Tab-separated table of C-alpha atoms in Angstrom:
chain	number	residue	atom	x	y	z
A	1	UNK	CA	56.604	1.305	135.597
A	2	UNK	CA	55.465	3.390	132.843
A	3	UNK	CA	52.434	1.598	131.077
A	4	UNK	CA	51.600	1.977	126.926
A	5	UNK	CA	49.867	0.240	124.309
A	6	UNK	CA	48.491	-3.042	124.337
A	7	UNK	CA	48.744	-3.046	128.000
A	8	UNK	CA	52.595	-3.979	127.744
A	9	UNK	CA	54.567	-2.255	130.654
A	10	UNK	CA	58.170	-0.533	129.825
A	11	UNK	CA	60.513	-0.586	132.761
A	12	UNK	CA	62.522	2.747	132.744
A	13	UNK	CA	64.854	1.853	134.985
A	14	UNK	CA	66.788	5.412	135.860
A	15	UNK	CA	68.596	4.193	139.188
A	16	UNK	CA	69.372	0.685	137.638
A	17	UNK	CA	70.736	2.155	134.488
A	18	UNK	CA	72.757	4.413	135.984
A	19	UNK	CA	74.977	2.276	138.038
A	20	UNK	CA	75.073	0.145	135.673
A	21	UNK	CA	76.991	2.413	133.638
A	22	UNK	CA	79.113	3.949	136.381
A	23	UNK	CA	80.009	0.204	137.057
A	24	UNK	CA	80.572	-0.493	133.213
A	25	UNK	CA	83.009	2.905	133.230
A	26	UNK	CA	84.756	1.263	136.129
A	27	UNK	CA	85.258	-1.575	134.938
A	28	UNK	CA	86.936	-0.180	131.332
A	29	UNK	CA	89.243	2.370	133.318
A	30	UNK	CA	90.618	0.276	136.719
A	31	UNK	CA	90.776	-3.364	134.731
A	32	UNK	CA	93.538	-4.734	132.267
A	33	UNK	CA	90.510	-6.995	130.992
A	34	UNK	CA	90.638	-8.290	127.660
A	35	UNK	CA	87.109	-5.920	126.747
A	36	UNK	CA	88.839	-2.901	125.390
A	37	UNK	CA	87.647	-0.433	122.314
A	38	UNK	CA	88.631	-1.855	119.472
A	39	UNK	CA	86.085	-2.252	117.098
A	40	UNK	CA	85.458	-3.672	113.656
A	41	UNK	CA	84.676	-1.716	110.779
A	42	UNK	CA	81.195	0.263	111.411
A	43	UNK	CA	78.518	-1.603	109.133
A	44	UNK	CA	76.137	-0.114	106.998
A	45	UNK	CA	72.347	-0.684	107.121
A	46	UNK	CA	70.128	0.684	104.113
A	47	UNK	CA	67.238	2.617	105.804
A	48	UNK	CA	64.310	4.210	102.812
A	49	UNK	CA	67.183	4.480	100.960
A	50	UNK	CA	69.573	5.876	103.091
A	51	UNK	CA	72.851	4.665	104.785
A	52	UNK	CA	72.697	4.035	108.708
A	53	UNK	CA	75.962	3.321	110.301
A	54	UNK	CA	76.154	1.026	113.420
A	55	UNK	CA	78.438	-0.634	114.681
A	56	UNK	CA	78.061	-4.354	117.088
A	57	UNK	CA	79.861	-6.751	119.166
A	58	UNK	CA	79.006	-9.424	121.475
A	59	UNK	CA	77.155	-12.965	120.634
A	60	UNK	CA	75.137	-13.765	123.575
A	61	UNK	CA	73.007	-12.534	125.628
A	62	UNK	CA	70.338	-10.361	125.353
A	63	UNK	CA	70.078	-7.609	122.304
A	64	UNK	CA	70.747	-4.159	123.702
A	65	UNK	CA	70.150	-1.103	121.525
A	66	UNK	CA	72.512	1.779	122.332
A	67	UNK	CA	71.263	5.097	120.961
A	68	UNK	CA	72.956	8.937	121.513
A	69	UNK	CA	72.048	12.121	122.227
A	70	UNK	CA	71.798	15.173	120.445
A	71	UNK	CA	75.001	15.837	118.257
A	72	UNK	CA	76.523	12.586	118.658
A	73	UNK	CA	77.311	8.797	117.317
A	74	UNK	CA	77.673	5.512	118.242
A	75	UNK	CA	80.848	6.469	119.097
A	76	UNK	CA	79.445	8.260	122.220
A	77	UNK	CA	79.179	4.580	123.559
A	78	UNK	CA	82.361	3.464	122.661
A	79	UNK	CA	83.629	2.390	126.321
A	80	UNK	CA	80.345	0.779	127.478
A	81	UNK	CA	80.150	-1.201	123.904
A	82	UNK	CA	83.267	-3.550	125.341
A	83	UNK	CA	81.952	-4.909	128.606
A	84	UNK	CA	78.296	-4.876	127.865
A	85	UNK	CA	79.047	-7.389	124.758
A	86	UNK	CA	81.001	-9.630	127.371
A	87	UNK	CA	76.812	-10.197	128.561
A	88	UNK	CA	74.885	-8.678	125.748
A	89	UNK	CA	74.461	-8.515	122.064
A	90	UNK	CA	75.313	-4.374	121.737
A	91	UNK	CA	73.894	-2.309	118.748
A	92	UNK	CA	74.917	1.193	118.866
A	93	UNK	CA	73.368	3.067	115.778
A	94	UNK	CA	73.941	6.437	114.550
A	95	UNK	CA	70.216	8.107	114.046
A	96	UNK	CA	69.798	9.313	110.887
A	97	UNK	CA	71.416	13.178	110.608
A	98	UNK	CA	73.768	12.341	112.792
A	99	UNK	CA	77.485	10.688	112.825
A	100	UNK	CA	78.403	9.000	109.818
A	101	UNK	CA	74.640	8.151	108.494
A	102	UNK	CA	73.031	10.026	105.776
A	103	UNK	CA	71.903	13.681	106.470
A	104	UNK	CA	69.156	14.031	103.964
A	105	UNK	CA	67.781	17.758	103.282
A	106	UNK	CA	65.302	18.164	106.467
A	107	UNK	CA	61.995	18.729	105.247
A	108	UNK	CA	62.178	17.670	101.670
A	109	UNK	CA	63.889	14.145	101.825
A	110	UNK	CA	62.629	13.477	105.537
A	111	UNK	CA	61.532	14.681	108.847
A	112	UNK	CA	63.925	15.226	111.538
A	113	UNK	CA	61.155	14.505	114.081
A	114	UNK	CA	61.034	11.673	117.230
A	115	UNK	CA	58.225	9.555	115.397
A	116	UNK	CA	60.942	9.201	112.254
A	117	UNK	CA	63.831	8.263	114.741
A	118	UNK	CA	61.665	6.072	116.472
A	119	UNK	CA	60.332	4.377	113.798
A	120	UNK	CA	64.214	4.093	112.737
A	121	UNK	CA	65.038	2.350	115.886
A	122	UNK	CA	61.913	-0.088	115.341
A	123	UNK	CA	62.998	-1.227	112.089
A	124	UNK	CA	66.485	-1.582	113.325
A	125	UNK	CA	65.448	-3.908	115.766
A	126	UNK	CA	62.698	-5.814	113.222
A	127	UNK	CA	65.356	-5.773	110.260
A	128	UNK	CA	69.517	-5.799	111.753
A	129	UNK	CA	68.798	-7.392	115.117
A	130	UNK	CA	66.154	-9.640	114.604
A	131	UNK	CA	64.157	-9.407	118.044
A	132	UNK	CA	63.138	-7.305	120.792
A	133	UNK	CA	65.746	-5.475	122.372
A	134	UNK	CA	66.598	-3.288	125.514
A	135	UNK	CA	66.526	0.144	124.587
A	136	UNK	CA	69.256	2.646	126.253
A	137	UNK	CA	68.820	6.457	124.976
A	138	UNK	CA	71.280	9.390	126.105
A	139	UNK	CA	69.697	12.555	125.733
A	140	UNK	CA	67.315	12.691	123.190
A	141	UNK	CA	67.606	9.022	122.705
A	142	UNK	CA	66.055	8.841	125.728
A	143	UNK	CA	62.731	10.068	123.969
A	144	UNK	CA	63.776	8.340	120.827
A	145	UNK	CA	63.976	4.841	122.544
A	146	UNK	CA	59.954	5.874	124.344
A	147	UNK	CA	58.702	6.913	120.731
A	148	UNK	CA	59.752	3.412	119.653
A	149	UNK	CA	58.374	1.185	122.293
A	150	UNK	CA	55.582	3.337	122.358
A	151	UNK	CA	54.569	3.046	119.006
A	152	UNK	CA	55.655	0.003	118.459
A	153	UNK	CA	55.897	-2.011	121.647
A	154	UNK	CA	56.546	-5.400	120.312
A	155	UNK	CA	60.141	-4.116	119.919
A	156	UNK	CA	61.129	-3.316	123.253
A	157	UNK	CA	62.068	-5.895	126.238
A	158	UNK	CA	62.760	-2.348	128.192
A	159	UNK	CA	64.039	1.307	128.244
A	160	UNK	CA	66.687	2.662	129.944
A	161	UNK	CA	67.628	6.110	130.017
A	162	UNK	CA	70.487	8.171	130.617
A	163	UNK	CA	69.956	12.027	131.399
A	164	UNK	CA	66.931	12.296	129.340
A	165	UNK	CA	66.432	15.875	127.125
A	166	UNK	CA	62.820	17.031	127.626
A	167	UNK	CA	63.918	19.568	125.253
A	168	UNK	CA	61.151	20.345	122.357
A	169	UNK	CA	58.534	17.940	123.908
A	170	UNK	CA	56.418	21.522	125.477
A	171	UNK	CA	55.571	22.032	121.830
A	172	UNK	CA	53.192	18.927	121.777
């Protein structure tokens, strides 16, 4: 248990998480289950100005946030997207700079930094999915998905992470 503001308590469940997902990638490769990848047109969320992609499935459930790693999309989530919606309500956003969202100039238009992604992620939850979510970060959306709840803890039911980058965070 990892404790922040407010006294609120983020669960970042590594162990839980993980087989979770080797079950999910199981499930997608050994089943002829009616969860496969075929998605619906990404949608397009208009963040300070600038075009997030995401993309969603599922209706019920709880609201899971997926969110990649360094040099990725929501399309590194594309097999887990299927057969978490068959529980959840999945989000998988591309961060801004990365997949098909804008890449504003760095430095003059924005800062590529954690607290911008994180607040990203916040206001995706406040403004596309409506509620508090569980956060899932790969990589560096492992420390994205902490800057959010930390900052902003209302947000976050929980966060999960998936071989979290420590990468940069020395410099603080």
């Amino acid at each position: 248990v990892w404790n922040c503001c407010n006294n609120k308590s983020i669960y970042v469940l590594y162990l839980d998480f993980l087989l979770l997902f080797l079950y999910v990638q199981n499930r997608y490769f050994m089943s002829n289950s009616t969860s496969t990848s075929v998605f619906r047109s990404t949608k397009t969320w208009m963040w300070q100005s600038f075009p997030i992609c995401y993309q969603t499935q599922g209706t019920n459930g709880s609201a899971v946030v997926l969110i990649h790693g360094f040099g990725a999309s929501w399309g590194h989530w594309r097999k887990n997207i299927p057969v978490l919606a068959d529980n959840c309500r999945v989000y998988a956003i591309d961060l801004i700079g990365f997949g098909a969202s804008a890449k504003p100039k760095p430095g003059e238009e924005i800062a590529y930094t954690f607290e911008t992604w994180g607040q990203q992620i916040a206001d995706f939850c406040r403004q596309v999915v409506g509620e508090s979510a569980f956060l899932v970060g790969n990589s560096i959306g492992c420390i994205v998905a902490m800057q959010a709840a930390v900052d902003n803890p209302e947000i976050a039911l929980g966060v999960a992470q998936l071989n979290c980058s420590l990468r940069l965070l020395h410099e603080r």
